[in-house]
Amino acid sequence: MKSFFSLSALLLLFLNSAGAQYATVNFDYEKARFGENQPLPSETPIVFTGPITADIDIVEIRIYSPKGKEKRDPLTLADWKRPKDKSGATNFNVLVNYKLRASKKYDIEVTYFRPISEKERQALTDRLSQTIDTYIDSQTESGGKSISFESSSKKMLNEMNELAASILSSYRRRSDIPIPTFSELVKMKIEQVESVKFEKAEEAGASQASAAKMQQRAQLIEELRELTSMEVKAMSGTNLLIFADSRYVEDYQTEDKAGYFSLNAGYGGVYLGGNLENLEYGTSPYLGLSFPLSTSTIAPRFLRNASITMGVFTNNFEGQGGKEISGPLVGRPFYLGLDYKLFQFVRFNAGATVLEEPEMTAVGVESNSNRIFIQPFIGLSAKINLFLSLDR
């Protein structure tokens, strides 16, 4: 009993370790290829690794559908960040949990980022500030009884964040905290600008009203500029990295997936006739083959777990009156159906069985001719997979 539990524990350990496996692929920067130009592993997590210089602190891996960089977002994005305790690291390791499909092509982008210099940080701050100031000027209108903007406060905040994001797209933060965006305080300040009224100023006279309006306008816009300037400095703050280099590999092939079929052995029952009160059925072991609906590990669960199955029952059945029920061609009942995985080693089978029995004469005697008919069956089976690989 003790040895049984030890064996069970070892089996569980093996299954757990097998589920945690991943493939390691080395990226050759100079040649822009992976490994020795082998196809990428398919349907398994991949760790991309490669050499880096001492100034590279972030490496990003983006995977696109073929010719997809200019058309759509990446299928997946993963990165490596230099740990603080590994300042001397000479290789990156990017874990990509996205499973690539077998026998497909992908575009892959490898991007490198380095720490930003103080001069580059100041240039970034100036560019962000000038862009936002220009945007505010373009949106400002003065007239009527209020100072207003061409767009709503919510739309302006979104557009300002879009402008900032386009400039910051070449920058990353060392920490996992994203680069901040313009806050709700900016939105509130825009709403405050729009809410200012000038009825009293207009009552004092046209010239005084105009001067007061211009002065108030300048003050409110300046407050908005100061607020956005503070938030721009937060965007370009510490721990910022800048784009250093990138390699783009087009139409890279993944490996083929080996096909397989399975040997099935099970036990099932075939409905022969009757009703619930007088059910007629036959049971027998059976042997057969099954062919999976999909061999892909990333296909829908039903397709992964289901197979088309066919085979023969090892025994003939006994019908009403003791007559023997066999099958055509092979002299045994044979079946065609679907099997589905219930547990790791147990499959549920259901389908149709082709049967053959002697026809009866009018006086109840077996004739020389046989009747072929089809009846449903169900069963449970276990299977052994046999893998196939065809050389090109």
PDB file of N, CA and C in Angstrom, residues 1-6:
ATOM      1  N   MET A   1       0.827  -1.210   0.000  1.00  0.00           N
ATOM      2  CA  MET A   1       0.000   0.000   0.000  1.00  0.00           C
ATOM      3  C   MET A   1       0.863   1.263   0.000  1.00  0.00           C
ATOM      4  N   LYS A   2       1.961   1.206   0.777  1.00  0.00           N
ATOM      5  CA  LYS A   2       2.854   2.351   0.850  1.00  0.00           C
ATOM      6  C   LYS A   2       3.461   2.662  -0.513  1.00  0.00           C
ATOM      7  N   SER A   3       3.877   1.595  -1.209  1.00  0.00           N
ATOM      8  CA  SER A   3       4.463   1.793  -2.539  1.00  0.00           C
ATOM      9  C   SER A   3       3.432   2.343  -3.521  1.00  0.00           C
ATOM     10  N   PHE A   4       2.148   1.968  -3.333  1.00  0.00           N
ATOM     11  CA  PHE A   4       1.090   2.477  -4.215  1.00  0.00           C
ATOM     12  C   PHE A   4       0.961   3.995  -4.077  1.00  0.00           C
ATOM     13  N   PHE A   5       0.953   4.487  -2.806  1.00  0.00           N
ATOM     14  CA  PHE A   5       0.835   5.929  -2.595  1.00  0.00           C
ATOM     15  C   PHE A   5       2.069   6.669  -3.109  1.00  0.00           C
ATOM     16  N   SER A   6       3.233   6.061  -2.968  1.00  0.00           N
ATOM     17  CA  SER A   6       4.455   6.689  -3.476  1.00  0.00           C
ATOM     18  C   SER A   6       4.399   6.819  -4.993  1.00  0.00           C
TER      19      SER A   6
END
